[in-house]
Tab-separated table of C-alpha atoms in Angstrom:
chain	number	residue	atom	x	y	z
A	1	MET	CA	136.915	59.715	66.050
A	2	ILE	CA	139.248	62.639	65.346
A	3	ILE	CA	137.576	65.524	63.499
A	4	LYS	CA	139.204	68.542	61.872
A	5	TYR	CA	138.031	72.014	62.891
A	6	SER	CA	138.794	75.653	62.167
A	7	ALA	CA	138.252	78.707	64.400
A	8	PRO	CA	138.085	82.047	62.528
A	9	CYS	CA	139.124	85.042	64.632
A	10	LEU	CA	139.871	88.749	64.484
A	11	LEU	CA	143.270	89.534	63.005
A	12	GLY	CA	145.847	89.734	65.768
A	13	LEU	CA	144.148	87.196	68.045
A	14	GLU	CA	145.382	84.003	66.390
A	15	GLY	CA	147.978	83.311	69.101
A	16	LEU	CA	145.463	83.724	71.909
A	17	VAL	CA	142.988	81.396	70.189
A	18	ALA	CA	145.718	78.786	69.648
A	19	ASP	CA	146.744	78.951	73.315
A	20	GLU	CA	143.202	78.556	74.627
A	21	LEU	CA	142.547	75.609	72.303
A	22	ARG	CA	145.673	73.847	73.578
A	23	GLN	CA	144.429	74.397	77.124
A	24	MET	CA	141.198	72.680	76.070
A	25	GLU	CA	143.297	69.664	74.982
A	26	ALA	CA	142.702	70.196	71.268
A	27	LEU	CA	145.171	68.398	68.985
A	28	ASN	CA	147.429	69.603	66.161
A	29	VAL	CA	146.667	73.287	66.805
A	30	GLN	CA	147.978	75.509	63.999
A	31	ALA	CA	147.594	79.299	63.961
A	32	LYS	CA	147.095	80.770	60.494
A	33	ASN	CA	146.137	84.198	59.150
A	34	GLY	CA	142.720	85.018	60.616
A	35	ARG	CA	141.994	81.517	61.860
A	36	VAL	CA	143.304	78.591	63.888
A	37	ASP	CA	143.012	74.999	62.680
A	38	PHE	CA	142.836	72.136	65.172
A	39	GLU	CA	141.618	68.578	65.713
A	40	GLY	CA	139.732	66.616	68.336
A	41	ASN	CA	136.693	64.474	69.056
A	42	GLU	CA	133.075	65.583	69.599
A	43	ASN	CA	133.915	66.714	73.146
A	44	ILE	CA	136.407	69.200	71.726
A	45	LEU	CA	133.728	70.603	69.404
A	46	VAL	CA	131.424	71.183	72.381
A	47	ARG	CA	134.211	72.413	74.686
A	48	SER	CA	135.593	74.892	72.163
A	49	ASN	CA	132.135	76.382	71.583
A	50	LEU	CA	131.529	76.745	75.309
A	51	TRP	CA	134.984	78.032	76.242
A	52	SER	CA	136.508	79.994	73.372
A	53	ARG	CA	136.755	83.627	74.473
A	54	TYR	CA	138.571	84.951	71.415
A	55	SER	CA	137.408	83.085	68.275
A	56	GLU	CA	134.357	84.026	66.209
A	57	ARG	CA	132.929	80.549	65.642
A	58	ILE	CA	133.880	76.870	65.443
A	59	LEU	CA	133.734	75.338	61.971
A	60	ILE	CA	133.842	71.639	61.099
A	61	TYR	CA	136.344	71.162	58.280
A	62	MET	CA	134.869	69.070	55.446
A	63	GLY	CA	137.399	69.322	52.627
A	64	GLU	CA	139.317	71.496	50.196
A	65	GLY	CA	140.731	71.448	46.699
A	66	TYR	CA	141.973	73.433	43.734
A	67	VAL	CA	139.134	74.674	41.493
A	68	LYS	CA	139.357	76.609	38.228
A	69	THR	CA	135.917	75.772	36.791
A	70	PHE	CA	132.422	75.280	38.196
A	71	GLU	CA	132.718	71.613	37.238
A	72	ASP	CA	135.852	71.353	39.409
A	73	LEU	CA	133.890	72.884	42.295
A	74	PHE	CA	130.917	70.586	41.758
A	75	GLN	CA	133.039	67.428	41.727
A	76	LEU	CA	135.048	68.537	44.778
A	77	VAL	CA	131.915	69.171	46.839
A	78	LYS	CA	130.113	66.041	45.650
A	79	ALA	CA	133.044	63.858	46.770
A	80	ILE	CA	132.787	65.099	50.383
A	81	PRO	CA	130.918	62.747	52.813
A	82	TRP	CA	128.193	65.212	53.837
A	83	GLU	CA	126.012	62.328	55.006
A	84	GLU	CA	128.294	61.934	58.031
A	85	TRP	CA	126.773	65.160	59.394
A	86	ILE	CA	123.566	65.907	57.478
A	87	ASP	CA	120.382	63.838	57.926
A	88	PRO	CA	117.693	63.590	55.206
A	89	LYS	CA	115.484	66.263	56.851
A	90	ASP	CA	118.250	68.665	57.923
A	91	ALA	CA	118.524	72.158	56.460
A	92	PHE	CA	121.837	73.089	54.821
A	93	PRO	CA	121.947	76.697	53.553
A	94	VAL	CA	125.171	77.795	51.861
A	95	LYS	CA	127.127	81.041	52.286
A	96	GLY	CA	130.715	82.101	51.673
A	97	TYR	CA	133.094	84.279	49.719
A	98	SER	CA	135.592	84.227	46.843
A	99	LEU	CA	138.789	86.292	46.651
A	100	ASN	CA	141.394	86.461	43.884
A	101	SER	CA	139.870	83.436	42.158
A	102	LEU	CA	138.575	82.536	38.709
A	103	LEU	CA	135.238	81.593	40.288
A	104	HIS	CA	134.444	85.101	41.455
A	105	SER	CA	130.627	84.945	41.413
A	106	VAL	CA	129.607	84.107	44.990
A	107	SER	CA	125.958	83.457	44.066
A	108	ASP	CA	126.986	80.984	41.325
A	109	CYS	CA	129.352	79.232	43.754
A	110	GLN	CA	126.549	78.960	46.312
A	111	SER	CA	124.257	77.375	43.728
A	112	ILE	CA	126.893	74.891	42.544
A	113	ILE	CA	127.812	73.863	46.097
A	114	LYS	CA	124.151	73.420	47.067
A	115	LYS	CA	123.478	71.334	43.959
A	116	ALA	CA	126.539	69.139	44.572
A	117	ILE	CA	125.550	68.443	48.196
A	118	VAL	CA	122.002	67.584	47.105
A	119	GLU	CA	123.327	65.156	44.487
A	120	ARG	CA	125.610	63.530	47.065
A	121	LEU	CA	122.797	63.112	49.602
A	122	LYS	CA	120.380	61.881	46.930
A	123	SER	CA	122.693	58.980	46.177
A	124	LYS	CA	123.255	58.186	49.875
A	125	TYR	CA	119.645	58.430	51.084
A	126	SER	CA	117.865	57.325	47.887
A	127	ILE	CA	115.479	60.269	47.977
A	128	SER	CA	114.925	62.967	45.356
A	129	TRP	CA	113.662	65.878	47.462
A	130	PHE	CA	114.894	67.422	50.698
A	131	GLU	CA	112.343	69.264	52.840
A	132	GLU	CA	115.057	70.920	55.014
A	133	THR	CA	112.818	71.236	58.079
A	134	GLY	CA	115.334	69.774	60.550
A	135	PRO	CA	118.332	71.271	62.386
A	136	ILE	CA	120.306	73.867	60.415
A	137	HIS	CA	123.751	72.800	59.221
A	138	ARG	CA	125.048	76.021	57.676
A	139	ILE	CA	127.614	75.303	54.962
A	140	GLN	CA	130.432	77.851	54.751
A	141	PHE	CA	132.880	78.063	51.874
A	142	SER	CA	135.899	80.172	51.050
A	143	ILE	CA	137.625	80.303	47.680
A	144	MET	CA	140.978	82.039	47.810
A	145	LYS	CA	143.457	81.968	44.936
A	146	ASP	CA	141.433	79.137	43.354
A	147	THR	CA	141.554	76.923	46.473
A	148	ALA	CA	138.108	76.100	47.852
A	149	CYS	CA	137.577	75.132	51.511
A	150	LEU	CA	134.280	73.754	52.799
A	151	PHE	CA	133.000	73.783	56.388
A	152	ILE	CA	129.898	73.232	58.504
A	153	ASP	CA	129.242	75.920	61.109
A	154	SER	CA	128.788	74.321	64.534
A	155	SER	CA	128.190	77.570	66.439
A	156	GLY	CA	125.170	79.231	64.862
A	157	GLU	CA	125.368	82.820	66.072
A	158	GLY	CA	128.935	84.114	66.354
A	159	LEU	CA	130.744	83.238	69.569
A	160	HIS	CA	131.086	86.919	70.450
A	161	LYS	CA	127.358	86.809	71.203
A	162	ARG	CA	127.583	85.512	74.769
A	163	GLY	CA	123.932	86.224	75.472
A	164	TYR	CA	124.370	88.983	78.052
A	165	ARG	CA	124.348	91.965	75.676
A	166	PRO	CA	121.057	92.103	73.728
A	167	VAL	CA	121.282	95.914	73.712
A	168	SER	CA	124.381	98.094	73.577
A	169	ASN	CA	125.178	101.792	73.371
A	170	THR	CA	126.893	103.619	70.502
A	171	ALA	CA	130.154	102.148	69.183
A	172	PRO	CA	130.490	99.016	71.355
A	173	ILE	CA	133.614	96.915	71.477
A	174	LYS	CA	133.247	93.300	70.424
A	175	GLU	CA	133.152	90.787	73.284
A	176	THR	CA	135.952	88.685	71.775
A	177	LEU	CA	138.238	91.729	71.544
A	178	ALA	CA	137.372	92.830	75.090
A	179	ALA	CA	138.209	89.330	76.343
A	180	ALA	CA	141.507	89.407	74.444
A	181	MET	CA	142.426	92.723	76.043
A	182	ALA	CA	141.702	91.245	79.485
A	183	ASP	CA	143.980	88.338	78.630
A	184	LEU	CA	146.776	90.595	77.380
A	185	ALA	CA	146.421	92.591	80.613
A	186	ARG	CA	146.796	89.302	82.519
A	187	VAL	CA	143.591	89.811	84.519
A	188	ARG	CA	143.432	87.305	87.384
A	189	HIS	CA	140.960	86.322	90.112
A	190	TYR	CA	142.670	88.582	92.675
A	191	HIS	CA	142.833	91.732	90.522
A	192	THR	CA	141.029	95.057	90.786
A	193	LEU	CA	139.949	96.140	87.303
A	194	TYR	CA	138.950	99.628	86.124
A	195	ASP	CA	137.321	101.073	83.013
A	196	PRO	CA	136.581	104.828	83.245
A	197	THR	CA	134.907	104.900	79.784
A	198	CYS	CA	132.979	101.672	80.285
A	199	GLY	CA	129.922	102.285	78.070
A	200	SER	CA	127.784	99.133	78.151
A	201	GLY	CA	130.353	97.391	80.361
A	202	THR	CA	131.764	94.840	77.954
A	203	ILE	CA	135.431	95.108	79.004
A	204	LEU	CA	134.634	94.801	82.710
A	205	ILE	CA	132.174	91.957	82.160
A	206	GLU	CA	134.654	90.002	80.042
A	207	GLY	CA	137.362	90.679	82.626
A	208	ALA	CA	135.108	89.441	85.417
A	209	MET	CA	134.104	86.313	83.480
A	210	LYS	CA	137.770	85.545	82.887
A	211	ALA	CA	138.698	86.191	86.531
A	212	LEU	CA	135.873	83.954	87.789
A	213	ASN	CA	136.610	81.349	85.083
A	214	ILE	CA	133.068	81.490	83.695
A	215	ALA	CA	132.841	79.824	80.287
A	216	PRO	CA	131.697	82.562	77.854
A	217	GLY	CA	129.207	80.249	76.123
A	218	LEU	CA	127.710	78.778	79.274
A	219	HIS	CA	124.389	80.642	79.008
A	220	ARG	CA	123.705	80.475	75.272
A	221	SER	CA	122.768	77.821	72.731
A	222	PHE	CA	124.644	76.532	69.667
A	223	ALA	CA	123.582	75.151	66.292
A	224	SER	CA	125.383	71.847	66.928
A	225	GLU	CA	123.284	71.135	70.032
A	226	ARG	CA	120.717	69.831	67.520
A	227	PHE	CA	123.180	67.859	65.367
A	228	TYR	CA	122.405	64.130	65.513
A	229	ARG	CA	126.144	63.442	65.390
A	230	ILE	CA	126.746	65.068	68.812
A	231	PRO	CA	125.174	63.076	71.702
A	232	GLU	CA	123.209	65.181	74.201
A	233	GLU	CA	125.246	63.587	76.989
A	234	ILE	CA	128.382	65.347	75.739
A	235	TRP	CA	126.658	68.732	75.998
A	236	ARG	CA	125.376	67.897	79.486
A	237	SER	CA	128.751	66.699	80.742
A	238	GLU	CA	130.713	69.620	79.253
A	239	ARG	CA	128.269	72.181	80.663
A	240	SER	CA	128.438	70.473	84.061
A	241	ARG	CA	132.244	70.509	83.869
A	242	ALA	CA	132.157	74.241	83.060
A	243	MET	CA	129.882	74.951	86.030
A	244	ASP	CA	132.246	73.078	88.340
A	245	MET	CA	135.202	75.176	87.146
A	246	ILE	CA	133.721	78.554	88.162
A	247	ILE	CA	135.700	80.310	90.913
A	248	HIS	CA	133.108	81.382	93.485
A	249	ASP	CA	135.411	82.886	96.128
A	250	ALA	CA	137.495	85.194	93.915
A	251	ASP	CA	138.781	88.471	95.359
A	252	PHE	CA	138.233	90.144	91.992
A	253	LYS	CA	136.575	93.573	91.972
A	254	ALA	CA	135.835	95.955	89.104
A	255	TYR	CA	134.917	99.631	88.864
A	256	GLY	CA	133.316	101.135	85.785
A	257	SER	CA	132.310	104.717	85.101
A	258	ASP	CA	130.904	106.725	82.213
A	259	ILE	CA	129.204	110.086	81.629
A	260	ASP	CA	126.223	108.392	79.915
A	261	ALA	CA	123.622	107.367	82.519
A	262	HIS	CA	121.664	105.274	80.010
A	263	ALA	CA	124.798	103.342	79.038
A	264	LEU	CA	125.402	102.587	82.712
A	265	GLU	CA	121.861	101.229	83.067
A	266	ILE	CA	122.569	98.897	80.138
A	267	ALA	CA	125.941	97.924	81.635
A	268	THR	CA	124.341	97.038	84.961
A	269	GLU	CA	121.749	94.850	83.259
A	270	ASN	CA	124.403	93.191	81.070
A	271	ALA	CA	126.509	92.369	84.134
A	272	ARG	CA	123.474	90.848	85.815
A	273	ARG	CA	122.777	88.627	82.800
A	274	ALA	CA	126.433	87.556	82.715
A	275	GLY	CA	126.307	86.550	86.390
A	276	VAL	CA	129.006	89.009	87.501
A	277	ALA	CA	126.959	91.971	88.785
A	278	MET	CA	128.134	91.430	92.372
A	279	LYS	CA	131.742	91.975	91.243
A	280	ILE	CA	131.294	95.254	89.341
A	281	ASP	CA	130.536	98.711	90.713
A	282	PHE	CA	129.198	101.156	88.081
A	283	SER	CA	128.996	104.918	88.664
A	284	LYS	CA	128.360	108.085	86.622
A	285	HIS	CA	131.571	110.106	86.308
A	286	ASP	CA	133.491	112.074	83.720
A	287	ILE	CA	136.983	110.790	82.906
A	288	ARG	CA	138.317	113.983	84.519
A	289	GLU	CA	136.898	112.743	87.836
A	290	PHE	CA	138.697	109.402	87.733
A	291	LYS	CA	140.018	108.265	91.111
A	292	LYS	CA	141.833	105.108	92.134
A	293	ARG	CA	140.023	103.093	94.768
A	294	SER	CA	142.689	100.495	95.523
A	295	GLU	CA	146.433	100.291	96.152
A	296	LYS	CA	146.956	98.280	92.989
A	297	GLY	CA	144.929	98.043	89.833
A	298	THR	CA	144.633	97.138	86.180
A	299	LEU	CA	142.880	99.612	83.900
A	300	ILE	CA	141.590	98.676	80.445
A	301	CYS	CA	139.599	101.076	78.322
A	302	ASN	CA	138.271	101.779	74.864
A	303	PRO	CA	138.005	105.596	74.761
A	304	PRO	CA	135.989	107.368	72.027
A	305	TYR	CA	137.595	107.261	68.575
A	306	GLY	CA	137.565	110.496	66.615
A	307	GLU	CA	137.132	108.587	63.348
A	308	ARG	CA	134.104	106.853	64.748
A	309	MET	CA	132.449	109.553	66.841
A	310	GLY	CA	133.119	112.438	64.481
A	311	ASP	CA	135.260	114.526	66.838
A	312	ILE	CA	138.994	113.842	66.745
A	313	ARG	CA	139.771	116.947	68.793
A	314	THR	CA	137.563	115.817	71.693
A	315	ALA	CA	139.055	112.317	71.553
A	316	ARG	CA	142.570	113.723	71.793
A	317	GLU	CA	141.576	115.921	74.699
A	318	ILE	CA	140.390	112.783	76.481
A	319	TYR	CA	143.740	111.094	75.753
A	320	SER	CA	145.502	114.066	77.347
A	321	VAL	CA	143.314	113.843	80.454
A	322	MET	CA	144.073	110.139	80.646
A	323	GLY	CA	147.785	110.867	80.610
A	324	GLU	CA	147.319	113.132	83.625
A	325	LYS	CA	145.072	110.734	85.554
A	326	PHE	CA	146.794	107.425	84.694
A	327	THR	CA	150.003	108.111	86.584
A	328	SER	CA	152.942	105.714	86.726
A	329	GLU	CA	152.764	103.966	90.105
A	330	ARG	CA	154.014	100.673	91.442
A	331	GLY	CA	151.297	98.030	91.147
A	332	TRP	CA	149.358	99.831	88.397
A	333	ALA	CA	149.012	98.939	84.710
A	334	TYR	CA	147.042	100.654	81.929
A	335	TYR	CA	145.841	99.178	78.634
A	336	ILE	CA	144.213	101.579	76.168
A	337	ILE	CA	143.040	100.692	72.660
A	338	SER	CA	143.003	103.395	69.991
A	339	PRO	CA	143.388	103.754	66.200
A	340	ASP	CA	144.966	107.204	66.596
A	341	GLU	CA	148.659	107.226	65.691
A	342	GLU	CA	148.972	110.425	67.748
A	343	PHE	CA	147.739	108.715	70.922
A	344	GLU	CA	151.106	108.526	72.706
A	345	SER	CA	151.817	112.157	71.949
A	346	CYS	CA	148.448	113.220	73.367
A	347	PHE	CA	148.764	110.856	76.338
A	348	GLY	CA	152.136	112.341	77.196
A	349	ARG	CA	154.418	109.305	77.236
A	350	LYS	CA	155.477	106.352	75.143
A	351	ALA	CA	153.849	102.999	75.797
A	352	ASP	CA	155.970	100.244	77.311
A	353	LYS	CA	154.585	97.971	74.627
A	354	ARG	CA	152.191	98.186	71.686
A	355	ARG	CA	150.165	95.453	70.034
A	356	LYS	CA	148.231	95.730	66.769
A	357	LEU	CA	144.592	94.666	67.077
A	358	TYR	CA	141.455	95.152	65.000
A	359	ASN	CA	138.198	96.501	66.429
A	360	GLY	CA	135.926	95.305	63.643
A	361	MET	CA	137.571	96.684	60.514
A	362	ILE	CA	139.372	99.474	62.375
A	363	LYS	CA	143.107	98.900	62.776
A	364	CYS	CA	144.075	99.835	66.331
A	365	GLN	CA	146.969	99.662	68.734
A	366	LEU	CA	146.696	98.404	72.283
A	367	TYR	CA	148.950	100.799	74.227
A	368	MET	CA	150.330	99.089	77.322
A	369	TYR	CA	151.769	100.955	80.315
A	370	TYR	CA	152.985	98.768	83.172
A	371	LYS	CA	156.408	100.018	84.290
């Protein structure tokens, strides 16, 4: 049976999410603002949760409609076949948001949606009370310009939580953004990757997982693993397929450095949890001590932001040092993310290409030097 899905993502990553979903053999993939809609069977639900490097979660699309009153919302939600996914004992908490709509009270919308689902399930299961002790089917809603969309979250925790980073240092970069930067830098299994401001190691770990073709969700669990609608055999077969696709003989190597010894301890442990520790060499060095250890290389880094760390002057000094150390050489490419519009001036040369990305709510540019 073909099911409709939606994959929310950070702004700027919609194209990458659409491409990876097509590679997973998803159907009718459509990139939209902040999300990608697609279709497929239950295998695609499992595969997209296991393999999506760039999206935030996988939602099961349940329905949408135009609503101007709470009665409109109630009738819309009640008409949706929730019983196709929710069993009598399942839990179904509701969360969401409303923007530029007549129904602007989120708490009232939550209550109406919950009540409508209960009424629908009452009529289908002929019971009057729901204990909600079973698997959690989190209902998500969005109401934008009076159009309500309803989903069930199949992921549970956000997909950026791969499971290897329980602890991080100050100002980490999100795993999904780090993976996107590795993709934009075209990291491959034969590359040598560098990050001289590596912090807790996220960029290098995501680069290594991409190079070795390790599914980012391979070592974590998902809410939909407990959904009665998804046979356990699908999870077993898709996980087995993912294990078989790992590249074990890759020539990939990564070098990470930072001035924070504690951050490097965390990075080393994170890499071990991710299964890529043997591919990454961490060492304690200041950016001013950066040295190339290979003939060719790809460097990706997320240097300190003045806005975030409270010292714009220091950040710009680091950009200047980078400009001196990251010299233009055949076989070398540099990818640096920063929100500072003065970055190129401090770095000392114009980027060959720029791409707008968001690190959380911070609008940044990925400055690319590869010529």
